[in-house]
Short mmCIF file of C-alpha atoms in Angstrom, two decimals:
data_model
loop_
_atom_site.label_atom_id
_atom_site.label_comp_id
_atom_site.label_asym_id
_atom_site.label_seq_id
_atom_site.Cartn_x
_atom_site.Cartn_y
_atom_site.Cartn_z
CA UNK A 181 -76.92 33.02 -141.14
CA UNK A 182 -74.34 35.73 -141.25
CA UNK A 183 -74.97 38.58 -143.65
CA UNK A 184 -72.23 38.64 -146.27
CA UNK A 185 -70.09 41.63 -147.06
CA UNK A 186 -70.27 43.24 -150.47
CA UNK A 187 -67.40 42.72 -152.93
CA UNK A 188 -66.56 41.96 -156.55
CA UNK A 189 -64.52 39.94 -159.01
CA UNK A 190 -62.91 40.62 -162.35
CA UNK A 191 -59.87 42.11 -164.09
CA UNK A 192 -60.44 45.41 -165.91
CA UNK A 193 -61.88 48.74 -164.87
CA UNK A 194 -65.47 49.67 -165.66
CA UNK A 195 -64.85 52.69 -167.87
CA UNK A 196 -67.00 55.73 -167.15
CA UNK A 197 -66.36 59.42 -167.50
CA UNK A 198 -68.17 62.72 -167.73
CA UNK A 199 -71.85 63.33 -167.21
CA UNK A 200 -72.84 60.77 -169.82
CA UNK A 201 -70.80 58.15 -171.59
CA UNK A 202 -71.38 55.11 -173.77
CA UNK A 203 -70.13 51.55 -173.70
CA UNK A 204 -69.97 48.99 -176.42
CA UNK A 205 -67.70 46.28 -175.05
CA UNK A 206 -67.99 42.89 -176.71
CA UNK A 207 -68.67 39.79 -174.64
CA UNK A 208 -69.33 36.13 -175.29
CA UNK A 209 -72.88 34.83 -175.51
CA UNK A 210 -74.27 31.32 -175.61
CA UNK A 211 -77.73 32.41 -176.78
CA UNK A 212 -78.95 35.05 -179.23
CA UNK A 213 -79.71 38.43 -177.74
CA UNK A 214 -83.40 39.19 -177.28
CA UNK A 215 -83.10 42.22 -179.54
CA UNK A 216 -79.97 42.28 -181.65
CA UNK A 217 -78.28 45.63 -182.13
CA UNK A 218 -74.56 45.11 -181.42
CA UNK A 219 -73.62 48.50 -182.79
CA UNK A 220 -75.82 50.32 -180.30
CA UNK A 221 -74.00 52.16 -177.56
CA UNK A 222 -74.85 51.39 -173.96
CA UNK A 223 -75.91 54.49 -172.03
CA UNK A 224 -74.08 54.89 -168.74
CA UNK A 225 -75.02 57.75 -166.44
CA UNK A 226 -72.46 59.02 -163.91
CA UNK A 227 -72.79 61.37 -160.92
CA UNK A 228 -72.22 64.52 -162.99
CA UNK A 229 -75.42 63.99 -164.98
CA UNK A 230 -78.46 66.02 -163.96
CA UNK A 231 -80.69 62.94 -164.06
CA UNK A 232 -78.36 60.91 -161.80
CA UNK A 233 -80.31 61.59 -158.54
CA UNK A 234 -83.43 60.03 -160.04
CA UNK A 235 -81.53 56.90 -161.05
CA UNK A 236 -79.99 55.98 -157.69
CA UNK A 237 -83.10 55.33 -155.62
CA UNK A 238 -86.15 53.09 -155.71
CA UNK A 239 -89.69 53.60 -154.47
CA UNK A 240 -88.66 53.22 -150.83
CA UNK A 241 -86.81 56.42 -150.05
CA UNK A 242 -84.97 54.82 -147.15
CA UNK A 243 -82.62 53.35 -149.74
CA UNK A 244 -80.48 55.70 -151.83
CA UNK A 245 -77.10 54.76 -153.31
CA UNK A 246 -74.13 56.63 -154.74
CA UNK A 247 -72.84 54.30 -157.47
CA UNK A 248 -70.06 55.20 -159.86
CA UNK A 249 -72.38 54.47 -162.77
CA UNK A 250 -75.91 53.51 -163.73
CA UNK A 251 -76.10 51.46 -166.92
CA UNK A 252 -79.35 51.63 -168.92
CA UNK A 253 -79.28 48.76 -171.43
CA UNK A 254 -81.95 48.41 -174.10
CA UNK A 255 -81.21 44.81 -175.15
CA UNK A 256 -79.56 41.63 -173.97
CA UNK A 257 -76.28 42.34 -175.71
CA UNK A 258 -75.94 45.57 -173.79
CA UNK A 259 -76.68 43.79 -170.51
CA UNK A 260 -73.88 41.34 -171.30
CA UNK A 261 -71.55 44.28 -171.98
CA UNK A 262 -72.52 46.06 -168.75
CA UNK A 263 -72.05 42.94 -166.65
CA UNK A 264 -68.73 42.07 -168.31
CA UNK A 265 -67.29 45.53 -167.78
CA UNK A 266 -68.33 45.59 -164.15
CA UNK A 267 -66.98 42.12 -163.46
CA UNK A 268 -63.70 42.85 -165.25
CA UNK A 269 -63.32 46.04 -163.24
CA UNK A 270 -64.10 44.33 -159.91
CA UNK A 271 -67.15 46.51 -159.45
CA UNK A 272 -70.04 45.56 -157.21
CA UNK A 273 -73.18 45.03 -159.36
CA UNK A 274 -76.80 45.44 -158.34
CA UNK A 275 -79.82 45.16 -160.64
CA UNK A 276 -83.08 47.13 -160.77
CA UNK A 277 -86.23 46.33 -162.71
CA UNK A 278 -89.16 48.24 -161.19
CA UNK A 279 -87.51 49.68 -158.09
CA UNK A 280 -89.93 48.14 -155.57
CA UNK A 281 -87.43 46.12 -153.54
CA UNK A 282 -88.45 46.47 -149.89
CA UNK A 283 -84.84 46.33 -148.65
CA UNK A 284 -81.56 47.93 -149.76
CA UNK A 285 -80.59 45.06 -152.04
CA UNK A 286 -80.26 47.38 -155.06
CA UNK A 287 -79.40 50.71 -153.48
CA UNK A 288 -76.83 50.46 -150.70
CA UNK A 289 -73.50 51.99 -149.73
CA UNK A 290 -71.48 49.23 -151.43
CA UNK A 291 -73.22 49.53 -154.81
CA UNK A 292 -70.77 50.62 -157.51
CA UNK A 293 -72.69 49.83 -160.70
CA UNK A 294 -76.48 49.68 -161.01
CA UNK A 295 -77.82 47.88 -164.05
CA UNK A 296 -81.19 49.57 -164.54
CA UNK A 297 -83.51 47.44 -166.68
CA UNK A 298 -86.32 49.97 -166.95
CA UNK A 299 -85.72 50.39 -170.70
CA UNK A 300 -86.02 46.64 -171.27
CA UNK A 301 -89.81 46.80 -171.12
CA UNK A 302 -91.23 45.13 -174.23
CA UNK A 303 -94.23 42.80 -174.19
CA UNK A 304 -95.14 40.73 -177.23
CA UNK A 305 -95.59 37.37 -178.90
CA UNK A 306 -92.68 35.19 -180.02
CA UNK A 307 -93.69 33.16 -183.08
CA UNK A 308 -90.64 30.93 -182.88
CA UNK A 309 -91.17 29.90 -179.26
CA UNK A 310 -94.96 30.13 -179.49
CA UNK A 311 -95.00 31.99 -176.20
CA UNK A 312 -95.51 35.54 -174.97
CA UNK A 313 -92.36 37.42 -174.03
CA UNK A 314 -92.07 39.99 -171.27
CA UNK A 315 -88.95 41.97 -170.51
CA UNK A 316 -87.97 42.60 -166.87
CA UNK A 317 -88.50 46.37 -166.89
CA UNK A 318 -92.12 46.04 -168.00
CA UNK A 319 -94.53 46.88 -165.19
CA UNK A 320 -97.46 44.79 -164.06
CA UNK A 321 -100.10 47.13 -165.48
CA UNK A 322 -98.29 47.40 -168.82
CA UNK A 323 -98.10 43.61 -169.09
CA UNK A 324 -101.73 43.08 -168.10
CA UNK A 325 -102.94 45.79 -170.49
CA UNK A 326 -100.89 44.58 -173.45
CA UNK A 327 -101.66 40.87 -173.14
CA UNK A 328 -105.37 41.49 -172.67
CA UNK A 329 -105.96 44.20 -175.24
CA UNK A 330 -103.96 42.48 -178.02
CA UNK A 331 -104.68 38.81 -177.40
CA UNK A 332 -107.39 38.56 -174.73
CA UNK A 333 -105.13 36.61 -172.38
CA UNK A 334 -103.41 37.24 -169.07
CA UNK A 335 -101.04 35.92 -166.45
CA UNK A 336 -102.11 36.10 -162.78
CA UNK A 337 -99.76 38.99 -162.02
CA UNK A 338 -99.85 41.28 -159.01
CA UNK A 339 -101.99 44.18 -157.88
CA UNK A 340 -99.54 47.10 -157.67
CA UNK A 341 -99.44 48.67 -161.12
CA UNK A 342 -95.80 49.85 -161.11
CA UNK A 343 -94.01 46.71 -159.91
CA UNK A 344 -91.39 45.56 -162.40
CA UNK A 345 -91.70 42.05 -163.77
CA UNK A 346 -88.05 41.24 -163.09
CA UNK A 347 -88.61 41.03 -159.35
CA UNK A 348 -92.27 40.07 -159.43
CA UNK A 349 -91.76 36.89 -161.45
CA UNK A 350 -88.57 35.67 -159.81
CA UNK A 351 -90.30 35.84 -156.42
CA UNK A 352 -93.23 33.68 -157.53
CA UNK A 353 -95.74 36.27 -158.67
CA UNK A 354 -98.88 36.41 -156.49
CA UNK A 355 -101.83 38.26 -158.02
CA UNK A 356 -105.56 38.96 -157.89
CA UNK A 357 -106.44 35.87 -159.95
CA UNK A 358 -104.18 33.46 -158.06
CA UNK A 359 -106.96 31.36 -156.51
CA UNK A 360 -108.48 30.85 -159.97
CA UNK A 361 -105.32 30.59 -162.11
CA UNK A 362 -102.34 30.00 -159.80
CA UNK A 363 -99.13 32.02 -159.57
CA UNK A 364 -97.40 33.89 -162.37
CA UNK A 365 -94.52 31.38 -162.37
CA UNK A 366 -96.93 28.53 -163.05
CA UNK A 367 -96.98 29.87 -166.63
CA UNK A 368 -93.25 30.57 -167.01
CA UNK A 369 -92.08 28.73 -170.10
CA UNK A 370 -88.53 30.06 -170.45
CA UNK A 371 -86.17 32.71 -169.19
CA UNK A 372 -83.12 34.43 -170.65
CA UNK A 373 -80.43 35.23 -168.08
CA UNK A 374 -77.03 36.91 -168.32
CA UNK A 375 -74.77 34.81 -166.10
CA UNK A 376 -71.08 34.89 -165.21
CA UNK A 377 -69.12 31.63 -165.33
CA UNK A 378 -66.08 30.52 -163.37
CA UNK A 379 -63.98 32.04 -166.15
CA UNK A 380 -65.35 35.50 -165.36
CA UNK A 381 -67.09 35.78 -168.73
CA UNK A 382 -70.64 37.09 -169.02
CA UNK A 383 -72.97 35.07 -171.24
CA UNK A 384 -76.65 35.14 -172.13
CA UNK A 385 -78.32 31.78 -171.52
CA UNK A 386 -81.86 30.66 -172.32
CA UNK A 387 -83.36 28.08 -169.95
CA UNK A 388 -86.73 26.43 -170.53
CA UNK A 389 -89.09 24.16 -168.63
CA UNK A 390 -88.48 21.31 -171.07
CA UNK A 391 -87.38 18.16 -169.21
CA UNK A 392 -84.69 17.66 -171.88
CA UNK A 393 -83.21 21.15 -171.53
CA UNK A 394 -79.74 20.93 -169.92
CA UNK A 395 -80.36 24.42 -168.52
CA UNK A 396 -83.69 23.51 -166.96
CA UNK A 397 -82.52 23.99 -163.38
CA UNK A 398 -81.75 27.63 -164.15
CA UNK A 399 -85.36 28.00 -165.33
CA UNK A 400 -86.57 26.32 -162.14
CA UNK A 401 -84.55 28.69 -159.93
CA UNK A 402 -86.39 31.64 -161.49
CA UNK A 403 -89.81 30.26 -160.51
CA UNK A 404 -89.56 31.66 -156.99
CA UNK A 405 -85.86 31.70 -156.03
CA UNK A 406 -85.88 35.48 -155.73
CA UNK A 407 -84.12 38.14 -157.76
CA UNK A 408 -80.45 39.01 -157.74
CA UNK A 409 -79.00 35.54 -157.09
CA UNK A 410 -78.14 33.90 -160.40
CA UNK A 411 -77.73 36.59 -163.04
CA UNK A 412 -79.61 39.36 -164.84
CA UNK A 413 -82.93 38.32 -166.37
CA UNK A 414 -83.40 39.93 -169.77
CA UNK A 415 -86.55 38.17 -170.95
CA UNK A 416 -89.34 35.89 -169.72
CA UNK A 417 -91.56 33.75 -171.94
CA UNK A 418 -95.01 32.65 -170.75
CA UNK A 419 -97.27 29.86 -171.94
CA UNK A 420 -99.73 27.56 -170.23
CA UNK A 421 -98.02 24.15 -169.83
CA UNK A 422 -99.17 21.83 -172.60
CA UNK A 423 -101.13 24.53 -174.46
CA UNK A 424 -101.24 24.53 -178.26
CA UNK A 425 -103.01 26.49 -180.97
CA UNK A 426 -103.37 30.18 -181.70
CA UNK A 427 -101.83 32.81 -179.38
CA UNK A 428 -105.20 33.38 -177.73
CA UNK A 429 -105.17 29.77 -176.53
CA UNK A 430 -101.64 29.78 -175.09
CA UNK A 431 -102.43 31.65 -171.88
CA UNK A 432 -105.63 31.78 -169.83
CA UNK A 433 -108.27 34.39 -170.47
CA UNK A 434 -109.30 36.44 -167.45
CA UNK A 435 -112.97 36.69 -166.52
CA UNK A 436 -114.83 39.14 -168.72
CA UNK A 437 -116.39 40.75 -165.64
CA UNK A 438 -115.97 40.64 -161.90
CA UNK A 439 -117.90 41.85 -158.89
CA UNK A 440 -116.04 44.32 -156.72
CA UNK A 441 -117.15 44.91 -153.15
CA UNK A 442 -115.75 46.94 -150.25
CA UNK A 443 -116.95 47.72 -146.75
CA UNK A 444 -115.31 49.02 -143.61
CA UNK A 445 -115.70 49.51 -139.88
CA UNK A 446 -114.72 52.50 -137.82
CA UNK A 447 -112.08 51.78 -135.20
CA UNK A 448 -114.15 53.62 -132.63
CA UNK A 449 -116.72 50.81 -132.96
CA UNK A 450 -114.20 47.95 -133.06
CA UNK A 451 -113.96 46.33 -129.64
CA UNK A 452 -111.45 43.56 -129.07
CA UNK A 453 -114.26 41.00 -129.14
CA UNK A 454 -115.49 42.25 -132.54
CA UNK A 455 -111.95 42.40 -133.90
CA UNK A 456 -111.28 38.84 -132.75
CA UNK A 457 -114.51 37.56 -134.29
CA UNK A 458 -113.77 39.25 -137.63
CA UNK A 459 -110.22 37.93 -137.96
CA UNK A 460 -111.23 34.47 -136.74
CA UNK A 461 -114.10 34.34 -139.25
CA UNK A 462 -111.82 35.41 -142.11
CA UNK A 463 -109.30 32.70 -141.30
CA UNK A 464 -111.93 30.02 -140.80
CA UNK A 465 -113.57 30.77 -144.14
CA UNK A 466 -110.23 30.37 -145.91
CA UNK A 467 -109.50 27.11 -144.11
CA UNK A 468 -112.78 25.73 -145.45
CA UNK A 469 -112.59 27.16 -148.97
CA UNK A 470 -109.01 27.06 -150.26
CA UNK A 471 -108.71 23.62 -151.83
CA UNK A 472 -107.91 23.62 -155.58
CA UNK A 473 -111.01 23.52 -157.76
CA UNK A 474 -113.41 24.69 -155.08
CA UNK A 475 -116.54 26.68 -155.80
CA UNK A 476 -114.90 29.86 -154.51
CA UNK A 477 -111.85 29.73 -156.77
CA UNK A 478 -112.90 33.01 -158.38
CA UNK A 479 -113.01 34.89 -155.08
CA UNK A 480 -110.08 36.85 -153.67
CA UNK A 481 -110.30 39.11 -150.67
CA UNK A 482 -108.25 41.51 -148.57
CA UNK A 483 -108.82 42.12 -144.89
CA UNK A 484 -106.99 45.40 -144.24
CA UNK A 485 -106.41 45.85 -140.52
CA UNK A 486 -105.45 49.48 -140.21
CA UNK A 487 -103.85 50.96 -137.12
CA UNK A 488 -106.31 52.77 -134.87
CA UNK A 489 -105.00 56.12 -136.16
CA UNK A 490 -106.30 55.23 -139.64
CA UNK A 491 -109.82 55.01 -138.16
CA UNK A 492 -110.69 52.04 -140.39
CA UNK A 493 -110.63 48.30 -140.92
CA UNK A 494 -111.77 47.20 -144.37
CA UNK A 495 -112.83 44.10 -146.29
CA UNK A 496 -112.37 44.27 -150.08
CA UNK A 497 -113.43 41.41 -152.33
CA UNK A 498 -113.28 40.52 -156.01
CA UNK A 499 -115.41 37.69 -157.42
CA UNK A 500 -115.47 36.31 -160.95
CA UNK A 501 -118.92 37.27 -162.25
CA UNK A 502 -119.29 34.31 -164.61
CA UNK A 503 -119.06 31.75 -161.80
CA UNK A 504 -122.39 30.03 -161.07
CA UNK A 505 -124.40 32.11 -158.56
CA UNK A 506 -121.44 34.48 -158.29
CA UNK A 507 -123.24 37.30 -156.54
CA UNK A 508 -124.90 34.95 -154.07
CA UNK A 509 -121.53 33.39 -153.27
CA UNK A 510 -120.00 36.81 -152.72
CA UNK A 511 -122.85 37.69 -150.38
CA UNK A 512 -122.42 34.41 -148.46
CA UNK A 513 -118.70 35.07 -148.10
CA UNK A 514 -119.34 38.53 -146.66
CA UNK A 515 -122.04 37.16 -144.35
CA UNK A 516 -119.74 34.42 -143.02
CA UNK A 517 -116.81 36.77 -142.44
CA UNK A 518 -118.94 39.40 -140.70
CA UNK A 519 -121.03 36.93 -138.69
CA UNK A 520 -121.17 38.04 -135.06
CA UNK A 521 -119.44 41.36 -135.72
CA UNK A 522 -122.36 43.22 -134.18
CA UNK A 523 -121.69 46.70 -135.46
CA UNK A 524 -122.81 48.21 -138.75
CA UNK A 525 -120.34 48.33 -141.59
CA UNK A 526 -119.91 51.60 -143.46
CA UNK A 527 -118.61 52.51 -146.94
CA UNK A 528 -114.83 52.70 -147.38
CA UNK A 529 -114.84 56.40 -148.15
CA UNK A 530 -111.19 57.13 -147.29
CA UNK A 531 -107.79 55.64 -148.17
CA UNK A 532 -106.48 52.77 -146.08
CA UNK A 533 -102.88 51.88 -146.79
CA UNK A 534 -102.67 50.67 -150.38
CA UNK A 535 -106.44 50.71 -150.79
CA UNK A 536 -108.10 53.83 -152.13
CA UNK A 537 -111.60 55.03 -151.26
CA UNK A 538 -114.20 52.61 -152.65
CA UNK A 539 -117.47 54.03 -151.36
CA UNK A 540 -119.33 53.19 -154.57
CA UNK A 541 -118.49 49.49 -154.06
CA UNK A 542 -120.33 49.32 -150.72
CA UNK A 543 -122.95 47.62 -152.88
CA UNK A 544 -121.17 45.09 -155.08
CA UNK A 545 -120.54 46.47 -158.58
CA UNK A 546 -120.24 44.32 -161.67
CA UNK A 547 -117.32 45.73 -163.69
CA UNK A 548 -115.27 44.72 -166.73
CA UNK A 549 -112.22 42.82 -165.50
CA UNK A 550 -109.55 45.24 -166.70
CA UNK A 551 -111.46 48.20 -165.30
CA UNK A 552 -111.72 46.50 -161.90
CA UNK A 553 -108.05 45.56 -161.95
CA UNK A 554 -107.08 49.14 -162.70
CA UNK A 555 -109.49 50.37 -160.04
CA UNK A 556 -107.74 48.33 -157.37
CA UNK A 557 -104.22 48.98 -158.61
CA UNK A 558 -103.82 52.64 -159.47
CA UNK A 559 -106.43 54.77 -157.75
CA UNK A 560 -104.72 55.21 -154.39
CA UNK A 561 -102.04 57.86 -153.94
CA UNK A 562 -100.16 55.40 -151.72
CA UNK A 563 -99.36 53.31 -154.79
CA UNK A 564 -98.56 56.30 -156.99
CA UNK A 565 -96.45 58.28 -154.50
CA UNK A 566 -92.74 57.70 -155.20
CA UNK A 567 -91.49 59.70 -152.23
CA UNK A 568 -92.51 57.55 -149.26
CA UNK A 569 -90.40 55.52 -146.87
CA UNK A 570 -91.48 52.08 -145.69
CA UNK A 571 -90.83 48.86 -143.81
CA UNK A 572 -92.43 45.47 -144.37
CA UNK A 573 -92.75 41.91 -143.05
CA UNK A 574 -94.73 38.85 -144.13
CA UNK A 575 -96.16 35.48 -143.21
CA UNK A 576 -97.90 32.58 -144.89
CA UNK A 577 -100.75 30.94 -142.96
CA UNK A 578 -101.64 27.28 -143.34
CA UNK A 579 -104.61 27.94 -141.07
CA UNK A 580 -106.44 30.98 -139.83
CA UNK A 581 -104.76 33.00 -137.11
CA UNK A 582 -105.10 31.43 -133.65
CA UNK A 583 -106.50 33.55 -130.84
CA UNK A 584 -103.13 34.41 -129.30
CA UNK A 585 -101.94 35.86 -132.62
CA UNK A 586 -105.19 37.79 -133.07
CA UNK A 587 -104.80 39.21 -129.56
CA UNK A 588 -101.27 40.39 -130.39
CA UNK A 589 -102.51 42.05 -133.57
CA UNK A 590 -105.17 43.88 -131.61
CA UNK A 591 -102.70 45.01 -128.92
CA UNK A 592 -100.44 46.75 -131.38
CA UNK A 593 -103.03 48.00 -133.87
CA UNK A 594 -104.89 49.68 -131.02
CA UNK A 595 -101.83 51.25 -129.37
CA UNK A 596 -102.14 54.92 -128.53
CA UNK A 597 -98.39 55.55 -128.04
CA UNK A 598 -97.90 55.21 -131.81
CA UNK A 599 -99.84 56.84 -134.63
CA UNK A 600 -99.55 56.28 -138.37
CA UNK A 601 -102.67 55.98 -140.55
CA UNK A 602 -100.54 54.13 -143.12
CA UNK A 603 -99.52 51.37 -140.71
CA UNK A 604 -101.54 48.19 -141.18
CA UNK A 605 -101.62 44.43 -141.56
CA UNK A 606 -103.20 43.09 -144.75
CA UNK A 607 -104.49 39.53 -144.92
CA UNK A 608 -104.83 38.35 -148.54
CA UNK A 609 -106.55 35.29 -149.93
CA UNK A 610 -104.24 32.48 -150.99
CA UNK A 611 -104.68 28.84 -151.90
CA UNK A 612 -107.06 27.56 -154.55
CA UNK A 613 -105.21 26.89 -157.79
CA UNK A 614 -101.93 27.97 -156.15
CA UNK A 615 -102.10 24.84 -154.03
CA UNK A 616 -102.56 22.50 -157.00
CA UNK A 617 -98.79 22.64 -157.65
CA UNK A 618 -96.31 20.59 -155.63
CA UNK A 619 -93.80 22.54 -153.50
CA UNK A 620 -90.83 21.29 -155.53
CA UNK A 621 -92.31 21.73 -159.00
CA UNK A 622 -91.34 25.38 -158.80
CA UNK A 623 -88.93 27.14 -156.45
CA UNK A 624 -91.96 28.61 -154.64
CA UNK A 625 -92.53 26.23 -151.70
CA UNK A 626 -95.67 27.72 -150.12
CA UNK A 627 -98.24 25.49 -151.80
CA UNK A 628 -100.58 24.61 -148.95
CA UNK A 629 -101.17 28.03 -147.41
CA UNK A 630 -104.58 29.68 -147.30
CA UNK A 631 -103.68 33.29 -146.38
CA UNK A 632 -100.73 35.60 -147.01
CA UNK A 633 -100.03 38.40 -144.51
CA UNK A 634 -98.26 41.68 -145.21
CA UNK A 635 -97.20 43.82 -142.27
CA UNK A 636 -96.42 47.32 -143.51
CA UNK A 637 -95.92 50.95 -142.62
CA UNK A 638 -95.38 53.96 -144.91
CA UNK A 639 -94.31 57.43 -143.81
CA UNK A 640 -92.79 60.54 -145.45
CA UNK A 641 -90.41 61.92 -142.81
CA UNK A 642 -86.93 60.41 -142.14
CA UNK A 643 -87.30 61.51 -138.53
CA UNK A 644 -90.11 58.95 -138.18
CA UNK A 645 -87.97 55.99 -139.25
CA UNK A 646 -87.14 54.73 -135.78
CA UNK A 647 -90.71 54.85 -134.45
CA UNK A 648 -92.20 53.06 -137.45
CA UNK A 649 -89.54 50.37 -137.67
CA UNK A 650 -89.85 49.75 -133.93
CA UNK A 651 -93.64 49.44 -134.10
CA UNK A 652 -93.45 46.99 -136.99
CA UNK A 653 -90.90 44.87 -135.15
CA UNK A 654 -93.02 44.96 -132.00
CA UNK A 655 -96.21 43.73 -133.64
CA UNK A 656 -94.47 41.07 -135.73
CA UNK A 657 -92.37 39.60 -132.94
CA UNK A 658 -95.32 39.62 -130.55
CA UNK A 659 -97.61 37.82 -133.01
CA UNK A 660 -94.98 35.07 -133.42
CA UNK A 661 -93.51 35.19 -129.92
CA UNK A 662 -94.09 31.45 -129.33
CA UNK A 663 -91.94 30.58 -132.38
CA UNK A 664 -88.99 32.91 -131.87
CA UNK A 665 -90.48 36.07 -133.35
CA UNK A 666 -91.00 34.73 -136.89
CA UNK A 667 -93.62 32.53 -138.63
CA UNK A 668 -91.72 29.24 -138.78
CA UNK A 669 -93.07 26.38 -140.90
CA UNK A 670 -95.47 24.41 -138.69
CA UNK A 671 -99.14 23.46 -138.65
CA UNK A 672 -100.26 27.12 -138.52
CA UNK A 673 -97.64 29.21 -140.32
CA UNK A 674 -95.34 28.53 -143.25
CA UNK A 675 -92.54 31.06 -143.40
CA UNK A 676 -92.28 34.28 -145.37
CA UNK A 677 -92.72 35.71 -148.88
CA UNK A 678 -89.42 36.45 -150.61
CA UNK A 679 -90.92 39.38 -152.53
CA UNK A 680 -91.67 41.07 -149.19
CA UNK A 681 -87.98 41.12 -148.32
CA UNK A 682 -87.18 41.56 -144.62
CA UNK A 683 -83.52 41.77 -143.57
CA UNK A 684 -84.50 41.35 -139.90
CA UNK A 685 -84.89 37.65 -140.63
CA UNK A 686 -81.07 37.50 -140.77
CA UNK A 687 -80.66 38.95 -137.28
CA UNK A 688 -80.62 36.39 -134.43
CA UNK A 689 -81.77 39.15 -132.06
CA UNK A 690 -84.95 39.53 -134.15
CA UNK A 691 -85.27 35.97 -135.46
CA UNK A 692 -84.81 33.76 -132.40
CA UNK A 693 -86.36 30.65 -133.97
CA UNK A 694 -83.16 28.91 -134.98
CA UNK A 695 -84.55 28.80 -138.55
CA UNK A 696 -82.60 30.70 -141.18
CA UNK A 697 -84.08 33.36 -143.43
CA UNK A 698 -83.45 30.95 -146.32
CA UNK A 699 -85.64 28.27 -144.78
CA UNK A 700 -88.40 30.78 -144.10
CA UNK A 701 -88.41 31.90 -147.75
CA UNK A 702 -87.55 28.70 -149.60
CA UNK A 703 -88.18 25.75 -147.28
CA UNK A 704 -86.82 22.43 -148.54
CA UNK A 705 -86.06 24.00 -151.93
CA UNK A 706 -83.07 25.95 -150.66
CA UNK A 707 -80.32 23.29 -151.13
CA UNK A 708 -81.45 22.86 -154.73
CA UNK A 709 -81.28 26.63 -155.25
CA UNK A 710 -77.75 26.56 -153.85
CA UNK A 711 -76.74 23.93 -156.40
CA UNK A 712 -78.09 26.15 -159.20
CA UNK A 713 -76.13 29.04 -157.72
CA UNK A 714 -72.92 26.99 -157.72
CA UNK A 715 -73.31 26.10 -161.38
CA UNK A 716 -74.44 29.43 -162.81
CA UNK A 717 -72.87 32.01 -160.49
CA UNK A 718 -69.84 30.23 -159.00
CA UNK A 719 -68.03 33.55 -158.37
CA UNK A 720 -71.01 34.92 -156.40
CA UNK A 721 -71.18 38.00 -158.62
CA UNK A 722 -74.92 38.42 -158.10
CA UNK A 723 -75.60 38.80 -154.41
CA UNK A 724 -77.25 40.93 -151.79
CA UNK A 725 -78.27 40.61 -148.15
CA UNK A 726 -80.65 37.71 -148.84
CA UNK A 727 -79.47 36.23 -152.11
CA UNK A 728 -79.04 32.49 -152.45
CA UNK A 729 -75.66 31.51 -151.01
CA UNK A 730 -73.10 29.22 -152.55
CA UNK A 731 -73.26 25.78 -150.93
CA UNK A 732 -70.67 24.86 -148.30
CA UNK A 733 -67.54 23.30 -149.71
#
């Protein structure tokens, strides 16, 4: 599909001036604001402000914008005002929650107004809705900490501590407990969204999962339809479907303790035969053990295949400690994955991509759940460094990787004409409880996969952009060379993860499969998402390079 040009709609100018200005424009709403304070002034930062440079970039330093203004709302009413002023002034809007978008969908040359939701970051309990609310600027670690410390509950949110919930949830929300509890969106009860109707008026709308809610399709679109397509999310509410009782019973409790284990192999010892055996074993184990309700539901693992220049390949595993024979199951898993890899494993005593050194976990450690979650999520400088550049690609696997794909991985990970210790392919456990949900029950269609793959490279120097992007394209298109350079839905692969955005999927020179980026992300759910788009964003105000498109007329 052709990438659309940026543009805007509306009537009046978006009024900004000076280094710092305020806005308090009134706009219509069809739902109460999440936090009512109509007299509050909306902060709008313009290029003259000293803090402006920090507000026009995300975590990926390849993407920096030069907008006319950055609006920093603190409540829903201010979001409505910011959207209305931008629309009326025909200004191109983009929206930021945590700043982790892998592509330039927020920060690009056409961006005129950024609505920065970082100050909408509250987490709490809503007595009226009997559900937990989370605002889009809240980060994963903040949400996990707050829900657990106050109420002893959780949602199966992601690993990276600083990801904003606005993007995480709308893309489906994979996390460390997914095989045991499912995806984050499987607990999404309601969502508040600022939309723009055909009349050009911004309104706040609440949509719930109730079958009788006339806005239910808007709720459904936010269970995996991606961010930036339908409006600006200002609040999520979470509750286990059908749950009743006290707050502590309305979301699942995480395991009190988990086992954490990590081992690695030196690349110097990793022959192609050993590499093939390891990756084949990992895939085969997941084929056998990813049905919902299986005995290994509490186990989640990462196989981090670092480039040769990183000197390491690593296997990191978390296992719910309260599961029957948990330690024995963890040991069996490791034995099955390493079977036939006839070289001694060593402690992971150095960083590997997003994984920090974990030498002390070479022997499985039993740790409190929150401590283990924090250990995995915040201890590596890769995750806490805001100055890196990066490129990313993804794939869902319905089966383990076949030998031709493993051979392609080895070819490019062992190349000596390219060196980056932060270039790697990470295979993550999937399936289990995730696959207990039908593909159409949420907008997330990948409900029979067993592994999720992330192809990634990080680097600090702009001069290294071309080499790293080229290497990532080479390995990805070689792995999927028999299906046009991308993981098309078939018996082995099942498309791509929308939260690992990859604009190359739009390019017919890179994606030669004849399958659109929309099909790779959304499968059969895409036409339904387009119908939601037509109803709630008929003017296509909220769009980017891979936003849901309006249906053909």
